XYZ file of C-alpha atoms in Angstrom:
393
model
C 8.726 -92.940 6.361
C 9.517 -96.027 7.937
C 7.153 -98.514 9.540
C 7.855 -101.636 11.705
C 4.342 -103.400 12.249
C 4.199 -105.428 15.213
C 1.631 -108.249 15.048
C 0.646 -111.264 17.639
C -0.044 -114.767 15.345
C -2.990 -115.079 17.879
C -4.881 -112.259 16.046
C -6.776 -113.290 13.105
C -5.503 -112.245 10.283
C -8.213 -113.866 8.316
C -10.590 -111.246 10.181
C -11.224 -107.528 10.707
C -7.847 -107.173 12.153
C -5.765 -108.888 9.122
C -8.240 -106.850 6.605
C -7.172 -103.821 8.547
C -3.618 -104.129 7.842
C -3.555 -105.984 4.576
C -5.718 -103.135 3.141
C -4.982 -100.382 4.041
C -0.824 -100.956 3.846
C -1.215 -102.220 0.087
C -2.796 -98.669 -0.343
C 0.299 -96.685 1.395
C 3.308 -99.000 0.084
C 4.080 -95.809 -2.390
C 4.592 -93.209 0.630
C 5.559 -96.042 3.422
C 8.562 -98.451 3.814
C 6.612 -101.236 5.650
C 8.416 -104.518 7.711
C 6.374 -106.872 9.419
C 7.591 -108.588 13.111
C 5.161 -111.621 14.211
C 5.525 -114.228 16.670
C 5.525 -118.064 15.147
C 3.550 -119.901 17.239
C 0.150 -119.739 14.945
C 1.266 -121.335 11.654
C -2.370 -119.912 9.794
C -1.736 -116.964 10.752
C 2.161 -116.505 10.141
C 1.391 -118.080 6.557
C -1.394 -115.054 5.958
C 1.515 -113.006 6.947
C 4.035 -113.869 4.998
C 2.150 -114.666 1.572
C 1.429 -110.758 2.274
C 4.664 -109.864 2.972
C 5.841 -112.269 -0.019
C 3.259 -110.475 -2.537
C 4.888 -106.983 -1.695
C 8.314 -107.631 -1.201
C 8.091 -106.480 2.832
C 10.711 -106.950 5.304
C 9.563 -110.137 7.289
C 10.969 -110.372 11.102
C 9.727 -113.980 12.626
C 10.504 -114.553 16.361
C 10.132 -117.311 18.658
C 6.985 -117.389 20.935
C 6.982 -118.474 23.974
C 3.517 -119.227 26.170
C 2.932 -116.873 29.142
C 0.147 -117.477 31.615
C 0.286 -113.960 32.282
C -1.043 -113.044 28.523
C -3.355 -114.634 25.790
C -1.006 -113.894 23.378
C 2.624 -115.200 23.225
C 5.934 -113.376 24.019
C 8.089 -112.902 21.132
C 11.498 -113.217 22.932
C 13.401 -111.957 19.550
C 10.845 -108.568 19.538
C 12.763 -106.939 22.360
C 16.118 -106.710 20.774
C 14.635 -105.882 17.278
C 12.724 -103.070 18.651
C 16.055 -102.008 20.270
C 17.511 -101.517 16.761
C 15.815 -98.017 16.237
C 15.744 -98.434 12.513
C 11.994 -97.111 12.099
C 9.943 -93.704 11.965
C 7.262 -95.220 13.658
C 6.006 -98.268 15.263
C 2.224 -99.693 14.319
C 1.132 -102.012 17.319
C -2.489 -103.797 17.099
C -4.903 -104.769 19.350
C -6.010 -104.149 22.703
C -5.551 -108.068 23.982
C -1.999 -108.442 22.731
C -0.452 -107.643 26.298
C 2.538 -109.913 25.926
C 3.357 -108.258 22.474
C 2.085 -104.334 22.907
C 4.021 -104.131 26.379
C 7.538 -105.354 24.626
C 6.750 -102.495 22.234
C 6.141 -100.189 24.926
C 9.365 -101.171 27.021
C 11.135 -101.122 24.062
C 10.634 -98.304 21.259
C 12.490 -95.768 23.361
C 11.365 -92.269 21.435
C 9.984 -93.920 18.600
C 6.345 -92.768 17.134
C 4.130 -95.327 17.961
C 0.738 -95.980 16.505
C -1.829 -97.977 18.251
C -4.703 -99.629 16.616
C -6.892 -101.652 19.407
C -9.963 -102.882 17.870
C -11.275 -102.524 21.586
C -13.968 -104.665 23.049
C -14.744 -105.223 26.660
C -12.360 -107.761 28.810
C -15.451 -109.932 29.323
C -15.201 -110.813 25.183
C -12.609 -113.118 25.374
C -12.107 -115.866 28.278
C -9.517 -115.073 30.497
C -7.923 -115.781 34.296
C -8.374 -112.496 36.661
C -4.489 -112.191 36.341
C -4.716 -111.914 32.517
C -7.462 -109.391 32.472
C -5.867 -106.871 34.568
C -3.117 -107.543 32.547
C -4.401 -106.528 29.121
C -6.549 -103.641 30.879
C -3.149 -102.302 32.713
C -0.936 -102.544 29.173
C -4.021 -101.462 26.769
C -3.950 -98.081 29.330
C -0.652 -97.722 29.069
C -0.767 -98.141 25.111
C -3.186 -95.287 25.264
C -1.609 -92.906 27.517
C 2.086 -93.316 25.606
C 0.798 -93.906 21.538
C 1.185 -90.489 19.983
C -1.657 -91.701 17.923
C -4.725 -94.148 18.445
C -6.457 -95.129 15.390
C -10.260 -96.270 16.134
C -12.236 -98.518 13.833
C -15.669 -96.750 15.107
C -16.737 -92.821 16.422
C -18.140 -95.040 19.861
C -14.778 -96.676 20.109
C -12.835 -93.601 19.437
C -15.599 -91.281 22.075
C -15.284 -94.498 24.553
C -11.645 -94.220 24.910
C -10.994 -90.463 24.458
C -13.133 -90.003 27.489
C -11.463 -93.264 29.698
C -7.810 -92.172 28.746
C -5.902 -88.817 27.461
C -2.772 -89.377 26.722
C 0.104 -87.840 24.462
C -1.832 -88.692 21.438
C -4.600 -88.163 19.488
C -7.541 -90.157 18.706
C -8.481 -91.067 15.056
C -11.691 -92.618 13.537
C -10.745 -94.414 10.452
C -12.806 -97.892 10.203
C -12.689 -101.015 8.564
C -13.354 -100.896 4.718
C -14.535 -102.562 1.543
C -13.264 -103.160 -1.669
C -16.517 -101.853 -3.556
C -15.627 -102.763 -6.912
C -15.334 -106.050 -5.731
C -18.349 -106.488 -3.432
C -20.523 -105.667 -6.393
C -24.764 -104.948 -5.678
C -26.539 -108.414 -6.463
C -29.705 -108.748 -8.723
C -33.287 -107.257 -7.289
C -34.541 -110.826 -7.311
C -32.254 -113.165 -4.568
C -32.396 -116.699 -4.042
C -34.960 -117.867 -0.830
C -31.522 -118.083 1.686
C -30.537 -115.918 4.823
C -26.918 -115.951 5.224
C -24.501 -115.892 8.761
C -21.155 -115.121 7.966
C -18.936 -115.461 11.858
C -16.230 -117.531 13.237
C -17.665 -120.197 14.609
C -14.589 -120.596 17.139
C -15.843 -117.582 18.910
C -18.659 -117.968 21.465
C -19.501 -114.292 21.080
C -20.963 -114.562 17.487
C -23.784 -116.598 19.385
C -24.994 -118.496 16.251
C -27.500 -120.380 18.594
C -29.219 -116.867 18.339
C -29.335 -117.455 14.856
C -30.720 -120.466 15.062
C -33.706 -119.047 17.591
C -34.962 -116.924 14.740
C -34.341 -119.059 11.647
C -36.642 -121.494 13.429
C -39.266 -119.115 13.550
C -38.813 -117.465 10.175
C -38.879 -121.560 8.648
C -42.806 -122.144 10.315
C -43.843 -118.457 8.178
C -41.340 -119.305 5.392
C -40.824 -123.114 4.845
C -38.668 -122.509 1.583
C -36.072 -120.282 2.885
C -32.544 -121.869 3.914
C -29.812 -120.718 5.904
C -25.942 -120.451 4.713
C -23.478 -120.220 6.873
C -20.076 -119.121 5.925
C -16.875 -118.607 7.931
C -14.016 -120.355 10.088
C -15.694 -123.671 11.795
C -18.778 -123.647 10.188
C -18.620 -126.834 7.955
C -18.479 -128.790 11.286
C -21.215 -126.713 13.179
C -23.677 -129.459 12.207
C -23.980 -130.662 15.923
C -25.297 -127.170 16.700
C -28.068 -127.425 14.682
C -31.264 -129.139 16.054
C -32.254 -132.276 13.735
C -34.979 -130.619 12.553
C -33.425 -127.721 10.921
C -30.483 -128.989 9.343
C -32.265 -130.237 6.271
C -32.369 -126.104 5.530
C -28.860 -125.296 6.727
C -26.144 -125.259 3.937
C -22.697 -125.325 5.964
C -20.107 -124.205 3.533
C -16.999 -123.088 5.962
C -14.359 -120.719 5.521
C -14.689 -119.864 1.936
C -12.464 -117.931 -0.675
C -13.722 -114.255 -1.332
C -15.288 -114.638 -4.866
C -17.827 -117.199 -3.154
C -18.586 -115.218 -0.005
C -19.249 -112.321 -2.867
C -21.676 -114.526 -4.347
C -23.179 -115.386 -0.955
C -23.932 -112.111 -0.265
C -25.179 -111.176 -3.693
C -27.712 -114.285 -3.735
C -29.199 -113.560 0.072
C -31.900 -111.724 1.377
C -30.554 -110.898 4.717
C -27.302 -111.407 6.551
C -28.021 -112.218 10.293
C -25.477 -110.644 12.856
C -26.700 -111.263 16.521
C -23.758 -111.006 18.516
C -22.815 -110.358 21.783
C -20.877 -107.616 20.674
C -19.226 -106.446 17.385
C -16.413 -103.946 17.457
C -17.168 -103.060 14.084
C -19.052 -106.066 11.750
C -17.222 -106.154 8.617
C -19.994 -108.812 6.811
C -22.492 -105.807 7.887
C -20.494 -103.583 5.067
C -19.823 -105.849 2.904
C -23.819 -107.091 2.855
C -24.536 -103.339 2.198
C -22.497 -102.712 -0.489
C -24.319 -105.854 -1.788
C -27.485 -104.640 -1.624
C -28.420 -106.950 1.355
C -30.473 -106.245 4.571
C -28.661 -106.823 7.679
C -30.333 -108.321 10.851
C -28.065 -107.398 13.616
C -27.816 -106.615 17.488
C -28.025 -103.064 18.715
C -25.096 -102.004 20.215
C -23.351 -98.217 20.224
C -20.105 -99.700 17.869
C -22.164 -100.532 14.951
C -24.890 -98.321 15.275
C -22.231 -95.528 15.366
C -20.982 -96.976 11.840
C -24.349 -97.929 10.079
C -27.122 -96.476 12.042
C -27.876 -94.197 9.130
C -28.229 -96.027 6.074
C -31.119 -97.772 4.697
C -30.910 -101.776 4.879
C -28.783 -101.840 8.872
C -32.158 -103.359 10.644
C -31.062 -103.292 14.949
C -33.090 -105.686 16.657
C -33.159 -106.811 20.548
C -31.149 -110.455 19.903
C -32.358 -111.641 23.062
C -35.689 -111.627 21.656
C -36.379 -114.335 18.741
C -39.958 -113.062 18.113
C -39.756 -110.017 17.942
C -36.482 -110.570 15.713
C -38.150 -113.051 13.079
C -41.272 -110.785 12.877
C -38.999 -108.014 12.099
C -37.284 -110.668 9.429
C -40.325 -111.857 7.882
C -41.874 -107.704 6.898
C -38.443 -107.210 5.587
C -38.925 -110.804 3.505
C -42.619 -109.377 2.634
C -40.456 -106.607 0.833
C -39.030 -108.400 -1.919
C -37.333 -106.431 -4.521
C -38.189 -102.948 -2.688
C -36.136 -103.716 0.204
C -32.848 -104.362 -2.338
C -33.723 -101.195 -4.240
C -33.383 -99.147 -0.866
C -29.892 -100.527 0.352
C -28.468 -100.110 -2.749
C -30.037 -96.766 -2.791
C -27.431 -95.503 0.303
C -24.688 -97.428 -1.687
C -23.034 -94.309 -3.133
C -22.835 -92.641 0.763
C -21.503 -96.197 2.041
C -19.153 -96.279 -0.390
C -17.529 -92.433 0.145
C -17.423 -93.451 3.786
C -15.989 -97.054 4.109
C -14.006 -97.575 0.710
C -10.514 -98.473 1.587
C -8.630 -95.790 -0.682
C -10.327 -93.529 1.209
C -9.461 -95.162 4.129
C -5.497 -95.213 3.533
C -5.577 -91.386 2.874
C -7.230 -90.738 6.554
C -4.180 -93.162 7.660
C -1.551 -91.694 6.312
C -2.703 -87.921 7.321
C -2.793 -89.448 11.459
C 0.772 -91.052 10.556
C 2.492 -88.047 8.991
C 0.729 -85.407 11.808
C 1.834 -88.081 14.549
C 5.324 -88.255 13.056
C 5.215 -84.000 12.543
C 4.140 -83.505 16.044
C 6.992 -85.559 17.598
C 9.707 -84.632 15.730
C 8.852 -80.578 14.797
C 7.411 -79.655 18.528
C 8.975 -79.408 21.347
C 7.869 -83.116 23.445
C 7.688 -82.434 27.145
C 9.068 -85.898 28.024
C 12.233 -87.451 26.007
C 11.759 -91.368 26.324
C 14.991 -91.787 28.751
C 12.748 -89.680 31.338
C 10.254 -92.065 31.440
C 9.201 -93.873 34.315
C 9.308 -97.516 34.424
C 5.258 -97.313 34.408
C 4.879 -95.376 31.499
C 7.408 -97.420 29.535
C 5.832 -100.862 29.956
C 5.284 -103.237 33.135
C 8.085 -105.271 32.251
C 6.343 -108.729 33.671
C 7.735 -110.158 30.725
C 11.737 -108.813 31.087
């Protein structure tokens, strides 16, 4: 089979998104011919690409972007005529905010399988004009309605937008994973340290709520410090009041080995959020053995409501959070012992081989269902609505 991924260089590819793909097509490059088509306005981004695409020896297609204001993302103007080329089985296309990008792929893939992978979250996420938000709602629905398969990193995501949109395709659950053998459980006895792994570019992760309760958990627990890992956070020091910083350790974005350690070493991962479409440093705390303190919201509770160490608190409530901190503290080495005790379930649900063999059964039934059964529409039928908006023609 062969696969043309279409990716926006304003996605993340450091993130869940760019663990997504990275994983899970190293783990199907022996039943999958894979090329890559990206925009090259994000440099970071690009470069996470194409080291990828470098490392595996995959087809590389790099367009010019070009800024819309109709769009977050940017138009790539060579997409259009690649897509016309008809050289693939089926087309991947990611994420529910790449309107510019996902409705080029719609316009374009004539008959083609496509495969749509939104990581949803609500409009009100990320800031946008009016204009742009009905944009990306009226292109995510039509990604929905015309994918012949919609992979969903949670069951809520997956139930949410079953029951919003049916369409041609079917819906998939098939999350995020972990590389177990890599995020290895750390020793019963942790260093004093809470940890906050989060982008700190992204107003959503709300590390001020962090802050709230590590202020409170300091007064009970004077020794304990708080590390914070990810993209931003070695210059975050102008978030923290003056009288806290002397127990903040900013290390910013880190390679894997020491976020590993990180995890390993802590007592607690904090996760307060305004929302989380699926929390990968939640799984990869678990599979360390660490307690997560994180909002309750349907996505992740879906995921990790059921094993031992996923502790759902009310973020808008600091006290009530930190109390809920400090019994888990009291704990000590029992608390460890019990996440690592729902490891073995964690792992048979979340580890990427796994994973890749839930992926490539929705990409061969997709592909089976379009080209062995009768399809009541034939692309060329299609009306100009069901084929794209073309605001970006």
């Amino acid at each position: 089979m062969r696969v043309l991924y279409v990716l926006s260089s304003s996605n993340q590819m450091y993130s869940g998104i760019g663990r997504n793909v990275f994983e899970l097509t190293a783990r199907l490059m022996d039943r999958a011919r894979f090329e890559f088509a990206i925009d090259d306005r994000n440099p970071k981004n690009l470069a996470l690409v194409g080291r990828f695409c470098r490392q595996h020896s995959l087809p590389l297609h790099i367009g010019r972007g070009r800024s819309v204001p109709e769009a977050l993302d940017d138009f790539n103007e060579d997409l259009p005529a690649l897509l016309r080329e008809y050289r693939w089985d089926a087309i991947e296309f990611v994420c529910w905010a790449n309107a510019a990008t996902n409705d080029a792929v719609l316009r374009e893939a004539g008959d083609t399988v496509l495969i749509y992978t939104p990581h949803f979250q609500p409009t009100w996420t990320c800031p946008t004009t009016p204009s742009q938000a009905e944009f990306i709602e009226r292109v995510h629905r039509l990604a929905l309605q015309r994918a012949d398969a919609i992979l969903c990193v949670s069951p809520q995501e997956r139930d949410e937008l079953s029951a919003a949109v049916r369409g041609e395709g079917e819906y998939h659950y098939i999350a995020n994973g972990c590389d177990f053998g890599a995020f290895r459980p750390g020793p019963p006895r942790r260093r004093p340290q809470l940890l906050f792994v989060g982008d700190l570019a992204e107003p959503r992760k709300r590390f001020d709520r962090v802050l709230a309760v590590f202020r409170r958990v300091l007064r009970a627990r004077p020794e304990m410090r708080l590390v914070v890992v990810g993209n931003r956070s070695d210059s975050a020091r102008d978030l923290i009041p003056p009288d806290l910083r002397h127990a903040c350790d900013l290390r910013g974005y880190v390679e894997e080995a020491i976020l590993r350690r990180a995890y390993a070493e802590s007592q607690g991962l904090f996760l307060l959020s305004d929302f989380e479409a699926f929390g990968i440093p939640v799984l990869e705390a678990l599979a360390s053995g660490t307690p997560v303190f994180l909002s309750q919201q349907e996505a992740t509770e879906s995921l990790f409501g059921t094993y031992p160490g996923a502790c759902f608190c009310n973020p808008d409530d600091p006290d009530a959070t930190a109390d809920m901190v400090l019994r888990v503290l009291a704990l000590g080495q029992e608390v460890i012992a019990a996440v690592l005790a729902g490891r073995r379930r964690l792992q048979a649900a979340f580890d990427w081989e796994v994973l890749a063999d839930r992926k490539w059964d929705a990409l061969a039934a997709a592909w089976f269902r379009r080209r062995c059964w009768s399809w009541p529409a034939e692309a060329h039928h299609r009306t100009p609505e069901q084929r794209g908006t073309g605001i970006l023609t």
